[in-house]
Short mmCIF file of N, CA and C in Angstrom, two decimals:
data_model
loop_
_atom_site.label_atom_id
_atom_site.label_comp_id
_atom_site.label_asym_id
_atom_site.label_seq_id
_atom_site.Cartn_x
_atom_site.Cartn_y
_atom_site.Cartn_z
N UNK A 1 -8.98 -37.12 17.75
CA UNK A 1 -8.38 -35.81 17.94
C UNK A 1 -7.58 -35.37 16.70
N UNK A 2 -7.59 -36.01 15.49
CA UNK A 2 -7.22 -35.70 14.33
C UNK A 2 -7.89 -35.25 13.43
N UNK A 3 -8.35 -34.43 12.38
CA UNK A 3 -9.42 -34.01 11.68
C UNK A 3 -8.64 -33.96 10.58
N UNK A 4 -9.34 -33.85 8.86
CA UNK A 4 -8.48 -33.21 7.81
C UNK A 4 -10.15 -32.36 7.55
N UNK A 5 -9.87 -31.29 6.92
CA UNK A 5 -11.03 -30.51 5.61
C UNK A 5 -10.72 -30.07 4.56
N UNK A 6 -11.42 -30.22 3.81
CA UNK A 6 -11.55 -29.49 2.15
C UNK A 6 -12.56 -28.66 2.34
N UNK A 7 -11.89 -27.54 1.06
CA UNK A 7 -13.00 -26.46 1.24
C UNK A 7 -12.46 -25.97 -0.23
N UNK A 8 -13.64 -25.36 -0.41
CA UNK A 8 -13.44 -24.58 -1.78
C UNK A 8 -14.40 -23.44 -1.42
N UNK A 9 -13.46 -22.03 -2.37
CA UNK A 9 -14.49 -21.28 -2.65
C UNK A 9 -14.52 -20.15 -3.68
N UNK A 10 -15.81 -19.64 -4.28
CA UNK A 10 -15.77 -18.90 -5.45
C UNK A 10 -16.26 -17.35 -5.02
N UNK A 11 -15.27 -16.45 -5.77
CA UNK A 11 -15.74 -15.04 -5.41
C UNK A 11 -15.78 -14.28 -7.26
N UNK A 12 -16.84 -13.83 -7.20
CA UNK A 12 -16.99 -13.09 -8.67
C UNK A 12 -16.92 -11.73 -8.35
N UNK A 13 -16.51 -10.40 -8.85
CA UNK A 13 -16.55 -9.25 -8.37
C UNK A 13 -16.53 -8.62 -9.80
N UNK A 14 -17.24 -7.51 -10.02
CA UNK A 14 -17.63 -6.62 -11.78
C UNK A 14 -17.88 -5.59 -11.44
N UNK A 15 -17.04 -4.67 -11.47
CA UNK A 15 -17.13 -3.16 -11.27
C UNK A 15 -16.97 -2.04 -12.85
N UNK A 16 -17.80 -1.11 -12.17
CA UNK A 16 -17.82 -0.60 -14.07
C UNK A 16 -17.52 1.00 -13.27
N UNK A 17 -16.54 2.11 -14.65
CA UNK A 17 -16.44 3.38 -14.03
C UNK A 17 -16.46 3.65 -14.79
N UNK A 18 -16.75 5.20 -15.28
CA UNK A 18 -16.93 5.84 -16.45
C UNK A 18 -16.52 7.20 -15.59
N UNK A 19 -15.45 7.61 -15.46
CA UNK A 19 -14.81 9.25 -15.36
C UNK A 19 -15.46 10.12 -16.31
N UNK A 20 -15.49 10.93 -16.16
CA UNK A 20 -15.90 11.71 -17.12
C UNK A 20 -15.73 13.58 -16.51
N UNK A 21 -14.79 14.02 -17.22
CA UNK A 21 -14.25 15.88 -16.83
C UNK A 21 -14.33 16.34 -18.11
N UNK A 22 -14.83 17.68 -17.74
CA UNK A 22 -15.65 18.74 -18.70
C UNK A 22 -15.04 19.62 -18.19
N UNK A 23 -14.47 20.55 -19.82
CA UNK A 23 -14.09 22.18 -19.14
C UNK A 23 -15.16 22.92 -19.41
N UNK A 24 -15.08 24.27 -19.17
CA UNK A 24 -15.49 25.39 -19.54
C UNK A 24 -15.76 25.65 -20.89
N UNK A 25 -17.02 25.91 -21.37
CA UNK A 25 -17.10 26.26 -22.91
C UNK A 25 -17.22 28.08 -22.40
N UNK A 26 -17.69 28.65 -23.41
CA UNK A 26 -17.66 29.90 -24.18
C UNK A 26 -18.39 30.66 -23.43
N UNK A 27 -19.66 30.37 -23.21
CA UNK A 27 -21.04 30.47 -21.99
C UNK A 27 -20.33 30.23 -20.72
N UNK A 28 -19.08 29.19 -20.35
CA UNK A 28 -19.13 29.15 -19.23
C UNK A 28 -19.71 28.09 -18.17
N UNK A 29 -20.20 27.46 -19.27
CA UNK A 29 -20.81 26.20 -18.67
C UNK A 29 -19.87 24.92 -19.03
N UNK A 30 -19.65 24.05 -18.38
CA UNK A 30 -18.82 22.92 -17.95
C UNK A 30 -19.78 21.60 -19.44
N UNK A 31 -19.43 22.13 -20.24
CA UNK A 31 -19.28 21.27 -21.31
C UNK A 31 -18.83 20.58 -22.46
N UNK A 32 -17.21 20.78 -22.34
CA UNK A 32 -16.61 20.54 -23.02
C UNK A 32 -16.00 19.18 -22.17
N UNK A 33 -15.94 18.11 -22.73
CA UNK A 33 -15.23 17.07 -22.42
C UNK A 33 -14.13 16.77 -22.53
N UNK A 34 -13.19 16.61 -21.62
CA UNK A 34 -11.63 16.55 -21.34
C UNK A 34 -11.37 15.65 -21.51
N UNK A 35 -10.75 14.84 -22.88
CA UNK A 35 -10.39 13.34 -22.65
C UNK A 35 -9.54 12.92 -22.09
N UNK A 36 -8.62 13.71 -21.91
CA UNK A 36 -7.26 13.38 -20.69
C UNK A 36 -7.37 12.74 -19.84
N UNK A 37 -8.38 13.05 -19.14
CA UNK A 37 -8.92 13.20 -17.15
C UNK A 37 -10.46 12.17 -17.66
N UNK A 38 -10.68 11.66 -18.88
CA UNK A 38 -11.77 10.63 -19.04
C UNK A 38 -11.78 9.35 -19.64
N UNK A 39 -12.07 8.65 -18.72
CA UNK A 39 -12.41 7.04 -19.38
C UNK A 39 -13.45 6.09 -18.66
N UNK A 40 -13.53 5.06 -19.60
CA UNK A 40 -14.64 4.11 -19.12
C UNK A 40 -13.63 2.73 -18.82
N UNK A 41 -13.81 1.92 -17.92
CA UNK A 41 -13.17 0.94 -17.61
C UNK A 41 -14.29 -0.02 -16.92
N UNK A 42 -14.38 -1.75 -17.31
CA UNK A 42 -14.95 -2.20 -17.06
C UNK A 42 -14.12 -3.46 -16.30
N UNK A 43 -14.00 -4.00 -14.74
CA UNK A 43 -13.22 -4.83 -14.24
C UNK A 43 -14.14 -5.98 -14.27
N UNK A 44 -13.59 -7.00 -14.53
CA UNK A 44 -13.99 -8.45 -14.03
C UNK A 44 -12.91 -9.39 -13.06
N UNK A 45 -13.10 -9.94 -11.89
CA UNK A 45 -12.52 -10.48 -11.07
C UNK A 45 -13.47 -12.11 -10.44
N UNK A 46 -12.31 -13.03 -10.68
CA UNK A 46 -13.21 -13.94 -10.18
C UNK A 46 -11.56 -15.02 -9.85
N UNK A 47 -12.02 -15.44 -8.15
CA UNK A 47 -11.01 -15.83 -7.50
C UNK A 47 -11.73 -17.15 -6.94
N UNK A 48 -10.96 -18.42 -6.87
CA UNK A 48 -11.70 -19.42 -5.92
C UNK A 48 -10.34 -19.62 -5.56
N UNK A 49 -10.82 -20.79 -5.08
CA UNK A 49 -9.86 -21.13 -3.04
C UNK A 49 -10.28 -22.54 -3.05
N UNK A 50 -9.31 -23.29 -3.55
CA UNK A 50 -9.75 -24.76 -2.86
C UNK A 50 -8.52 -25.25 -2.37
N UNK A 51 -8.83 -25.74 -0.84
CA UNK A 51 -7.61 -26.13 0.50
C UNK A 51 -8.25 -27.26 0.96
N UNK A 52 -6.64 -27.45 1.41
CA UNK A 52 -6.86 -28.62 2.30
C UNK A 52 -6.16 -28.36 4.17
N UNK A 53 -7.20 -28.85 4.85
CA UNK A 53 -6.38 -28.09 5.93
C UNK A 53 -6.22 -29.73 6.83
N UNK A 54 -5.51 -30.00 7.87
CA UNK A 54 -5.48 -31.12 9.15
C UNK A 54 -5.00 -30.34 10.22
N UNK A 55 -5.82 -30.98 11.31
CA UNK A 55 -6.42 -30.02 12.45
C UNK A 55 -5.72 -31.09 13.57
N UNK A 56 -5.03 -30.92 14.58
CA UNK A 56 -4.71 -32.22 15.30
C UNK A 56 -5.13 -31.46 16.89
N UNK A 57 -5.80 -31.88 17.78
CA UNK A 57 -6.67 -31.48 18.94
C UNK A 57 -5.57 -32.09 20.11
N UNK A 58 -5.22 -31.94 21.08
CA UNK A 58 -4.88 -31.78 22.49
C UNK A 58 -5.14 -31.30 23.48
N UNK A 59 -5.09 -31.74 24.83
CA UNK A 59 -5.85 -31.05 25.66
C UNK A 59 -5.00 -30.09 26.06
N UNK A 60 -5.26 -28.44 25.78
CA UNK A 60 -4.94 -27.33 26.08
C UNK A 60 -4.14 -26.91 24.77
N UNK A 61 -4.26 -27.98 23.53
CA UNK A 61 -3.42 -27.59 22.62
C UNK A 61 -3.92 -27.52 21.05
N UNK A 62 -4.67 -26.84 20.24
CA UNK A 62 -5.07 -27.41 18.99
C UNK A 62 -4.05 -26.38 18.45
N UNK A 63 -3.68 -27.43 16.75
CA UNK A 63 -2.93 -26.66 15.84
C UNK A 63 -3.59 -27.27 14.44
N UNK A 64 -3.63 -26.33 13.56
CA UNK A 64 -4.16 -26.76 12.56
C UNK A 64 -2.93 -25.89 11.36
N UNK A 65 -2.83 -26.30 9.89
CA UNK A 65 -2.16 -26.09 9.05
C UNK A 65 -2.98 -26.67 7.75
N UNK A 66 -2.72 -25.74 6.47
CA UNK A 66 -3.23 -26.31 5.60
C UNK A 66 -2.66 -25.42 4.46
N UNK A 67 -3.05 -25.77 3.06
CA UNK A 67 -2.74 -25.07 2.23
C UNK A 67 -3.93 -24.92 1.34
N UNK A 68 -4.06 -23.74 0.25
CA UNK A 68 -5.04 -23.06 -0.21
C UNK A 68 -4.37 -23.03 -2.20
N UNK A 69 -4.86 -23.11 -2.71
CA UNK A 69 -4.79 -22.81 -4.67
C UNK A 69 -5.90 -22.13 -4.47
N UNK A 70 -5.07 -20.78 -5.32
CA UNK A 70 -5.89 -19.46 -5.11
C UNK A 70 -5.40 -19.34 -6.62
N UNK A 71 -6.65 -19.96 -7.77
CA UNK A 71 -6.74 -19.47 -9.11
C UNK A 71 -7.30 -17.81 -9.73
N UNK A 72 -6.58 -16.95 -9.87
CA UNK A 72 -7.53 -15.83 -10.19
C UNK A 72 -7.81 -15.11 -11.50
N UNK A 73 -8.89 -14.97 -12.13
CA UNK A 73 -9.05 -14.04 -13.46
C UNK A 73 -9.36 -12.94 -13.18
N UNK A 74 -8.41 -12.05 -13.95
CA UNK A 74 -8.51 -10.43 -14.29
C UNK A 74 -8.98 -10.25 -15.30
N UNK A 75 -9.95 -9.57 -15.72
CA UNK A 75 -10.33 -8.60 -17.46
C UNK A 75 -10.51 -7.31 -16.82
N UNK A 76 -9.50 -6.26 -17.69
CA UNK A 76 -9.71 -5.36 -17.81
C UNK A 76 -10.15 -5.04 -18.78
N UNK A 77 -11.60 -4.10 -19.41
CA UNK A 77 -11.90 -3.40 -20.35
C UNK A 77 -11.54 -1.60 -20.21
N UNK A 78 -10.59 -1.30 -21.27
CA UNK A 78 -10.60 0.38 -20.78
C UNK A 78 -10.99 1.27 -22.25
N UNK A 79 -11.89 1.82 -21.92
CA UNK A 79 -12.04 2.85 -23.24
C UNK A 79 -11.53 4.26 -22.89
N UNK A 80 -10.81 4.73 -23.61
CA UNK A 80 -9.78 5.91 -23.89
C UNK A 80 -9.95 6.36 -25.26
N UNK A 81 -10.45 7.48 -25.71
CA UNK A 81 -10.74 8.22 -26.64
C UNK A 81 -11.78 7.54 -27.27
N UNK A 82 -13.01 6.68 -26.93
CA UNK A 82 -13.35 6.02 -27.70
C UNK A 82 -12.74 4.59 -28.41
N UNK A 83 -11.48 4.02 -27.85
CA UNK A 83 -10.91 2.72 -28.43
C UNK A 83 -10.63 1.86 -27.00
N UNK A 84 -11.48 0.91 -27.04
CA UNK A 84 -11.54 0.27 -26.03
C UNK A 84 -10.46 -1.23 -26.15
N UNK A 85 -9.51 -1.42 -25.40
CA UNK A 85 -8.34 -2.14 -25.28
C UNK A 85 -9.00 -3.27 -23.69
N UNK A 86 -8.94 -4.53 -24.08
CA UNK A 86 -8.91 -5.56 -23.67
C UNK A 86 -7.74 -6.13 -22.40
N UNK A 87 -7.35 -6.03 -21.19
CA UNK A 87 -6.03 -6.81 -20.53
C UNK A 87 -6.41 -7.89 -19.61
N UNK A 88 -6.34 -9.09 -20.45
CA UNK A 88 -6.65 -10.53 -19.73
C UNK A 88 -5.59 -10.47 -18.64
N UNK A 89 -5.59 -10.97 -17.90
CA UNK A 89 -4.78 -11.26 -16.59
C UNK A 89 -4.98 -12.95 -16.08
N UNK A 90 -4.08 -13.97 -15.58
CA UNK A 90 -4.09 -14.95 -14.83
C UNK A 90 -2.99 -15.28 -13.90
N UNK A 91 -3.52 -15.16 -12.68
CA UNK A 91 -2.28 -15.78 -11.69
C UNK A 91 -3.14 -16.77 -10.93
N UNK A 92 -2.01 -17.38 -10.49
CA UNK A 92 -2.06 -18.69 -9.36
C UNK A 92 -1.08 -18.91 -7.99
N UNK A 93 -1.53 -18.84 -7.27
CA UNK A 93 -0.98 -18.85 -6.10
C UNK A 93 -1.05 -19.71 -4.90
N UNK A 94 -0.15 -20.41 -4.22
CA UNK A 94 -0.41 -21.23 -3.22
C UNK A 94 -0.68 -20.75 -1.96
N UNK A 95 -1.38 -20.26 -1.26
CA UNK A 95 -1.45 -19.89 -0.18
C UNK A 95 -1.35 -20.54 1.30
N UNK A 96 -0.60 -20.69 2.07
CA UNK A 96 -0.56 -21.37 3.05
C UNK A 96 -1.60 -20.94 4.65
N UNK A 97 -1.56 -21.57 5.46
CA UNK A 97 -2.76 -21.11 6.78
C UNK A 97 -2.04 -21.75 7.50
N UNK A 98 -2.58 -21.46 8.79
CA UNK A 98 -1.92 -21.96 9.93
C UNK A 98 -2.58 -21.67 11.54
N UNK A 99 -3.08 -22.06 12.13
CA UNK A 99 -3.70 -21.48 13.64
C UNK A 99 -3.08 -21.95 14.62
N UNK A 100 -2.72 -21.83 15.68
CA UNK A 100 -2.07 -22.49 17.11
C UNK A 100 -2.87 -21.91 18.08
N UNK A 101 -3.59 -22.59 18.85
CA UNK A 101 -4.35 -22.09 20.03
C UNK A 101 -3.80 -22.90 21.29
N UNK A 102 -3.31 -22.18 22.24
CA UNK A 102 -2.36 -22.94 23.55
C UNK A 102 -3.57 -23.04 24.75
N UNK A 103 -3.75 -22.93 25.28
CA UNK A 103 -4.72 -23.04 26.44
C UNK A 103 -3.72 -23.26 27.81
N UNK A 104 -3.29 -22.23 28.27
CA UNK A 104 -2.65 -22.66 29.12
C UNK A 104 -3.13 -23.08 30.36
N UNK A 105 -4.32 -22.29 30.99
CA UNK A 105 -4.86 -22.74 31.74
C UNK A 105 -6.47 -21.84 31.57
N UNK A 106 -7.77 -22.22 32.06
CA UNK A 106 -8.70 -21.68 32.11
C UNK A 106 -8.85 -20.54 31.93
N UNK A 107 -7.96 -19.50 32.26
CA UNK A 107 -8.53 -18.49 31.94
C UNK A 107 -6.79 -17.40 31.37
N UNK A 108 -5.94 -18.34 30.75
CA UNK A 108 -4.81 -17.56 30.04
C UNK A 108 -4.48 -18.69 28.80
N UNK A 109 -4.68 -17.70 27.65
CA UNK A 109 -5.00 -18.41 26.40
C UNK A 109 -3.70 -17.41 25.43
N UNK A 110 -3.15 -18.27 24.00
CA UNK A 110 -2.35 -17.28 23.37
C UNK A 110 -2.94 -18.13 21.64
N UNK A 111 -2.96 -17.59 20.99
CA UNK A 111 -3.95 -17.66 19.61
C UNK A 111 -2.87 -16.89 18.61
N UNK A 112 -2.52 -17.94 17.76
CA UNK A 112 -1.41 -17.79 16.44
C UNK A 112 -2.22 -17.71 15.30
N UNK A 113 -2.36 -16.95 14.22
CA UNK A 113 -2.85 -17.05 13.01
C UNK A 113 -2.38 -16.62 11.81
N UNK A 114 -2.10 -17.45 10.92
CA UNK A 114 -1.68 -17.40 9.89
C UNK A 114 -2.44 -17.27 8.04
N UNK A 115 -2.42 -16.48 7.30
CA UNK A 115 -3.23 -16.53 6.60
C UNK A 115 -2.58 -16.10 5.22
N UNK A 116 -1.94 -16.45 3.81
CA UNK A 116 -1.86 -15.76 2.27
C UNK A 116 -3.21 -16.03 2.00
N UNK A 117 -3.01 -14.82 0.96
CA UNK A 117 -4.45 -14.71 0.62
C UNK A 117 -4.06 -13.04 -0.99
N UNK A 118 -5.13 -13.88 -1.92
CA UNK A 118 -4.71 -13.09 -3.39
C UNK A 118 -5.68 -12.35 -3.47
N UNK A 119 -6.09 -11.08 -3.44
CA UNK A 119 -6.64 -9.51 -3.76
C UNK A 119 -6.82 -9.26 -5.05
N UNK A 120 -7.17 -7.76 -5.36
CA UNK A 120 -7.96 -7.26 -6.30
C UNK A 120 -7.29 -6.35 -6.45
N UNK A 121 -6.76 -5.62 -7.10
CA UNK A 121 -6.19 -3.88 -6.87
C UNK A 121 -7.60 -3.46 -7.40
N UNK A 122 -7.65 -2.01 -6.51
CA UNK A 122 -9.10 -1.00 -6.93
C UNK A 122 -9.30 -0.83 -8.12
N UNK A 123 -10.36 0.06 -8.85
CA UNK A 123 -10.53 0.29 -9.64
C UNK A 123 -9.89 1.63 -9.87
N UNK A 124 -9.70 2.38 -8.90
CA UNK A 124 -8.90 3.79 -9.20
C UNK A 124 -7.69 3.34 -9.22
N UNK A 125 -6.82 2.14 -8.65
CA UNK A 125 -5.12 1.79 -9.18
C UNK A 125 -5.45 1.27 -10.49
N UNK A 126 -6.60 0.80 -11.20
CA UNK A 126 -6.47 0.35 -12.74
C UNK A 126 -6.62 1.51 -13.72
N UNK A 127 -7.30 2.34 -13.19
CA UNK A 127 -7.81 3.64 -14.12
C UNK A 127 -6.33 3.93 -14.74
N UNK A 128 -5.70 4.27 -15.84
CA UNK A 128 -4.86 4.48 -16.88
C UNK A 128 -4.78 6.20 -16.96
N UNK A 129 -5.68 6.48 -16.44
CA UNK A 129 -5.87 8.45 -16.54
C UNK A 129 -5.31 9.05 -15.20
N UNK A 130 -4.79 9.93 -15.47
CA UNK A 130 -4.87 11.15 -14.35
C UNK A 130 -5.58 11.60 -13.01
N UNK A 131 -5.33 11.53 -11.90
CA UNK A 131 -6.66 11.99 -10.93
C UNK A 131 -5.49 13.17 -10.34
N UNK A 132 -6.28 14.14 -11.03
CA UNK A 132 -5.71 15.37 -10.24
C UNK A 132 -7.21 16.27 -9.33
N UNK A 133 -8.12 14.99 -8.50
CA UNK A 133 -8.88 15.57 -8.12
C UNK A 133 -7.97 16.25 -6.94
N UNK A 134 -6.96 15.73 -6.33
CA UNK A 134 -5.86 16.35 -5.14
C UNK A 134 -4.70 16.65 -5.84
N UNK A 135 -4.65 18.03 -6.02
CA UNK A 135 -3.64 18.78 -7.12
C UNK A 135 -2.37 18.59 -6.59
N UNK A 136 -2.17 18.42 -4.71
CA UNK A 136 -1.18 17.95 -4.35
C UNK A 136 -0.23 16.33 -4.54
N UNK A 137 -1.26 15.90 -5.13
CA UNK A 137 -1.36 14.04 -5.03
C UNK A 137 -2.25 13.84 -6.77
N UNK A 138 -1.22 14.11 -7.75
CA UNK A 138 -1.72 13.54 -8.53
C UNK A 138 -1.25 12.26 -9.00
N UNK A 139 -2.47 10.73 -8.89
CA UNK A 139 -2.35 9.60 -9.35
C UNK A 139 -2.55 9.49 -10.48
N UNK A 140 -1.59 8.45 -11.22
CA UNK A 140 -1.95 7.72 -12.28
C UNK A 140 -2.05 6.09 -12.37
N UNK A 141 -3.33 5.58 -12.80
CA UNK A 141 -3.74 4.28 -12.50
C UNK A 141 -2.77 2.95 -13.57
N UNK A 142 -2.60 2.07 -13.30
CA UNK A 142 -2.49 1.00 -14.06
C UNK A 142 -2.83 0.07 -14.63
N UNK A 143 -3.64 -0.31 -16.04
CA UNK A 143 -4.59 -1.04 -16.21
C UNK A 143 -3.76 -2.46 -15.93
N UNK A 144 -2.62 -2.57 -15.94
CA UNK A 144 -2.09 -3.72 -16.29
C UNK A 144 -1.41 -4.73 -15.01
N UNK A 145 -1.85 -3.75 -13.41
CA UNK A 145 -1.56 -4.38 -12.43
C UNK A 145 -2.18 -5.62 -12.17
N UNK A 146 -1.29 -6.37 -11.52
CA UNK A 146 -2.08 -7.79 -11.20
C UNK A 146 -2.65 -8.15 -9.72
N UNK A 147 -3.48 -8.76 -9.88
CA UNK A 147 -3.71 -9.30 -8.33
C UNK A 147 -2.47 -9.70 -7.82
N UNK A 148 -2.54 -9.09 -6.38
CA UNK A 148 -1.67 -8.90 -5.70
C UNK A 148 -1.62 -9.85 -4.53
N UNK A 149 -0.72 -10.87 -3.60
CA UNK A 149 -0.69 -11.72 -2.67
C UNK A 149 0.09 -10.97 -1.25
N UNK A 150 -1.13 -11.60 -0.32
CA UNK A 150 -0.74 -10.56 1.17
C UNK A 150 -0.61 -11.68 2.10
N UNK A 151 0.30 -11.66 3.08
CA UNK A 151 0.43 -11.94 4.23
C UNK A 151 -0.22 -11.90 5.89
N UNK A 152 -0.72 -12.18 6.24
CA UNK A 152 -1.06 -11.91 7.18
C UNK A 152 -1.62 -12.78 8.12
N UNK A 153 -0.90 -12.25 9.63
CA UNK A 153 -0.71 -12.43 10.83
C UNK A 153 -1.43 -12.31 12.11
N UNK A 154 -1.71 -13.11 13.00
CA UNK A 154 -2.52 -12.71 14.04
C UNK A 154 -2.09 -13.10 15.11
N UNK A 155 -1.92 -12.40 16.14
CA UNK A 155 -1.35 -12.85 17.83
C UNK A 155 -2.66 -12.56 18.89
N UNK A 156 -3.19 -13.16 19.97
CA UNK A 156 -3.77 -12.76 20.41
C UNK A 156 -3.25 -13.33 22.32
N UNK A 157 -2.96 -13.11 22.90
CA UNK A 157 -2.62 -12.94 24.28
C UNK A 157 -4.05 -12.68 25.21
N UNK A 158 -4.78 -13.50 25.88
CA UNK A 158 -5.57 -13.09 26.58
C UNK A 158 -5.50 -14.10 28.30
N UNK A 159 -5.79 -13.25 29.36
CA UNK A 159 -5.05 -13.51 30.55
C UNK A 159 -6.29 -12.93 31.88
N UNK A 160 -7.19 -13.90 32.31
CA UNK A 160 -8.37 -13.44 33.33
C UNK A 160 -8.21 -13.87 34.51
N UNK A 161 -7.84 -12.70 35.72
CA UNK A 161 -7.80 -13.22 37.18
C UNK A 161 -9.09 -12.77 37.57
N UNK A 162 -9.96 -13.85 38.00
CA UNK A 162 -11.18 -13.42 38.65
C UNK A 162 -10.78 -13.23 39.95
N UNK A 163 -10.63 -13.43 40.72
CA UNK A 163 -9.86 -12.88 42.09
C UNK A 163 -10.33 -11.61 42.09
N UNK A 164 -9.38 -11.05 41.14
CA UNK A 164 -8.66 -9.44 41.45
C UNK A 164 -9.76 -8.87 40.39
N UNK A 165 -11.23 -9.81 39.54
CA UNK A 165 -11.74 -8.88 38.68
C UNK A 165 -10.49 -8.02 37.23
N UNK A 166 -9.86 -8.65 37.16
CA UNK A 166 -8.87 -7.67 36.02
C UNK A 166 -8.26 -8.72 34.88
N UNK A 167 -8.36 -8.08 33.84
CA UNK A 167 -7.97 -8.95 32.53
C UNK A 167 -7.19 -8.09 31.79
N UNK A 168 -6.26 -8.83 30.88
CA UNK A 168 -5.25 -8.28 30.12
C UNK A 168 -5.77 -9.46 28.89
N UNK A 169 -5.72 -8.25 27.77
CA UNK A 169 -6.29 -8.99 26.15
C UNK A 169 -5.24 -8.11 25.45
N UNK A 170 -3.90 -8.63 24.59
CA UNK A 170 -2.94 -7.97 23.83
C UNK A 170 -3.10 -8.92 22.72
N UNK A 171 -3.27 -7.69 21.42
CA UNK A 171 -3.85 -8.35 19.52
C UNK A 171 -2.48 -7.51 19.06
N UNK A 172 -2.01 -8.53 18.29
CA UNK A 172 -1.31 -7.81 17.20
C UNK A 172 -2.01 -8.21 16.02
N UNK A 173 -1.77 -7.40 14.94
CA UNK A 173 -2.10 -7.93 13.29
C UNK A 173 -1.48 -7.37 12.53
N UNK A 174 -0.36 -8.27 11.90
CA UNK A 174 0.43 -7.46 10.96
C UNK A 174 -0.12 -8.12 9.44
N UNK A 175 0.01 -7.18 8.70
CA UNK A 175 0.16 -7.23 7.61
C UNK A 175 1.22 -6.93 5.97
N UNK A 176 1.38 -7.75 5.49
CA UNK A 176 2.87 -7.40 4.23
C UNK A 176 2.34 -8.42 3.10
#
């Protein structure tokens, strides 16, 4: 009723954007190129995960806990006027886990979950330019943000009287 696991894992992600806004020329036609509101940006992201978790089993009771090394590479490529600027990025992060499953009886159960875990910011939070596509909401991107580490939580409450035919299932999921 004791278990341990290892696990590893690799995620590669390469996204490419090229903005590109044109005013009005002379004619009237949308060909003049706005370098303000234009750039090319090329992301590279590549994250692995190697944990160790131990799982200990009871009757009506499993809990498991483990921890996670969450190595991640950022490259940003951004071209702006034609001069394309390089931003290496590296973080490392420990991520912890955690599950509790109670079993209280056959058919009323309560489910704990625990999870860090290291992200990507978009490619529109890296963009370095202007988005005044929402004139109310104009963003400006950051090439130089880093992967970012999240929290997150899971409750699950579930409760079946066959008798009476009626069940109660209450989820929370927070996230920070």
């Amino acid at each position: 009723n004791f278990f341990a696991e290892a696990s590893y894992g690799y995620n590669y992600s390469h996204t490419d954007s090229e903005k590109e806004t044109f005013d009005k020329d002379m004619s009237g036609a949308y060909t003049v190129k706005n370098e303000r509101y234009s750039n090319v940006i090329e992301n590279t992201f590549v994250n692995q995960r190697m944990g160790l978790s131990l799982m200990k089993q009871e009757e009506g009771c499993n809990v498991t806990v483990g921890l996670n090394y969450q190595p991640a590479r950022t490259e940003n490529i951004t071209t702006i006027d034609g001069v394309s600027r390089l931003i290496p990025q590296n973080v490392r992060n420990w991520a912890p886990h955690a599950r509790v499953d109670l079993n209280f009886t056959d058919d009323m159960m309560l489910r704990i979950r625990y999870r860090g875990n290291t992200s990507q910011p978009s490619i529109n939070q890296l963009q370095p330019i202007e988005d005044n596509s929402n004139p109310l909401s104009i963003t400006l991107g950051n090439p130089n943000l880093k992967p970012y580490f999240s929290h997150n939580m899971f409750l699950m409450f579930f409760n079946n009287n066959r008798e009476k035919f009626s069940s109660l299932n209450a989820n929370v999921d927070m996230r920070y």
